[in-house]
Coordinates of C-alpha atoms in Angstrom, one line a residue:
M1 CA 121.6 148.6 49.8
A2 CA 124.6 148.3 52.0
N3 CA 125.1 152.1 51.8
V4 CA 121.5 152.6 53.1
L5 CA 122.1 150.1 55.9
A6 CA 125.4 151.8 56.9
T7 CA 123.7 155.2 56.9
F8 CA 120.8 154.0 59.0
T9 CA 123.1 152.3 61.4
S10 CA 125.4 155.2 61.8
G11 CA 122.4 157.5 62.3
L12 CA 121.0 155.2 64.9
V13 CA 124.3 155.1 66.8
V14 CA 124.8 158.9 66.7
G15 CA 121.2 159.5 67.7
S16 CA 121.4 157.0 70.6
A17 CA 124.7 158.7 71.7
A18 CA 123.0 162.1 71.6
V19 CA 120.0 160.9 73.7
Y20 CA 122.3 159.2 76.2
T21 CA 124.5 162.3 76.6
F22 CA 121.5 164.6 77.0
T23 CA 119.9 162.2 79.6
S24 CA 123.2 161.9 81.5
H25 CA 123.7 165.7 81.5
F26 CA 120.1 166.3 82.6
T27 CA 120.4 163.8 85.4
E28 CA 123.7 165.1 86.7
Q29 CA 122.6 168.8 86.6
S30 CA 119.3 168.1 88.3
H31 CA 121.1 166.2 91.0
V32 CA 123.6 169.1 91.5
M33 CA 120.8 171.7 91.6
N34 CA 118.8 169.7 94.1
Y35 CA 121.8 169.2 96.3
K36 CA 122.6 172.9 96.3
L37 CA 118.9 173.8 97.1
Q38 CA 118.8 171.3 100.0
K39 CA 122.1 172.7 101.3
A40 CA 121.0 176.3 101.0
A41 CA 117.7 175.4 102.8
A42 CA 119.7 173.8 105.7
V43 CA 122.0 176.9 106.0
L44 CA 118.9 179.2 106.0
R45 CA 117.2 177.2 108.7
E46 CA 120.4 177.2 110.8
A47 CA 120.7 181.0 110.4
S48 CA 117.0 181.7 111.2
T49 CA 116.7 179.3 114.2
G50 CA 120.2 179.4 115.5
Q51 CA 120.2 175.6 115.8
K52 CA 122.8 173.4 114.1
Q53 CA 121.3 171.7 111.1
T54 CA 122.5 168.5 109.5
M55 CA 123.8 169.1 105.9
P56 CA 122.3 166.8 103.3
S57 CA 124.6 164.2 101.8
W58 CA 125.1 163.8 98.1
K59 CA 123.2 160.5 98.1
E60 CA 120.2 161.9 100.0
S61 CA 119.8 164.7 97.5
K62 CA 118.4 162.6 94.6
P63 CA 115.8 164.8 92.8
D64 CA 112.1 163.6 93.0
V65 CA 111.9 163.8 89.2
M66 CA 114.6 161.1 89.0
N67 CA 112.5 158.8 91.2
K68 CA 109.5 159.4 88.8
Y69 CA 111.8 158.8 85.8
E70 CA 113.1 155.5 87.3
A71 CA 109.6 154.3 88.1
L72 CA 108.4 155.1 84.6
S73 CA 111.4 153.4 83.0
S74 CA 110.8 150.4 85.2
R75 CA 107.1 150.2 84.2
L76 CA 107.9 150.5 80.5
S77 CA 110.6 147.9 80.5
N78 CA 108.7 145.5 82.7
N79 CA 105.2 145.9 81.4
A80 CA 104.6 148.0 78.3
I81 CA 107.4 146.8 76.1
P82 CA 106.8 143.0 76.7
Q83 CA 103.1 143.5 76.2
A84 CA 103.6 145.4 72.9
K85 CA 106.1 142.7 71.8
T86 CA 103.6 139.9 72.6
E87 CA 100.8 141.7 70.7
W88 CA 103.2 142.4 67.7
N89 CA 104.3 138.7 67.6
S90 CA 100.7 137.6 67.8
T91 CA 99.8 139.9 64.8
V92 CA 102.7 138.7 62.8
S93 CA 102.0 135.1 63.4
C94 CA 98.3 135.5 62.5
V95 CA 99.3 137.2 59.2
A96 CA 101.8 134.5 58.5
K97 CA 99.2 131.8 59.2
G98 CA 96.7 133.5 57.0
I99 CA 99.3 133.7 54.1
A100 CA 100.2 130.0 54.6
D101 CA 96.5 129.0 54.5
I102 CA 95.9 130.6 51.1
E103 CA 95.0 128.1 48.4
V104 CA 96.6 128.8 45.1
D105 CA 95.2 127.2 42.0
T106 CA 98.4 126.5 40.1
D107 CA 96.8 125.4 36.9
R108 CA 94.8 128.7 36.6
L109 CA 97.9 130.7 37.6
A110 CA 100.0 129.0 34.9
A111 CA 97.2 129.6 32.3
L112 CA 97.2 133.3 33.2
I113 CA 100.9 133.6 32.9
R114 CA 101.0 131.8 29.5
S115 CA 98.2 134.0 28.1
D116 CA 100.3 137.1 28.4

């Protein structure tokens, strides 16, 4: 049993690390690409109009997809997960109450066990 638990735990740790690494890499690369696109757009506007353009800063170049990701993450952690947890706890407590309310006829149960 300990072997199964150790395997499960190590798999969970490795899987979580892989997801975190992928997410971090995706975030960083999308930020870099968005920054380069905004900088290129500013250079092209400057070349076409002849007017000096302000270059975007690194902080201003946050991709729109990241804003959507953060909004979704916030909605999940603030609404969906607590609601699912509440429903799960309610279901478990109803089942536990149902099991606790079962009447067991011990004399009949003992007779059934002895007859075998």
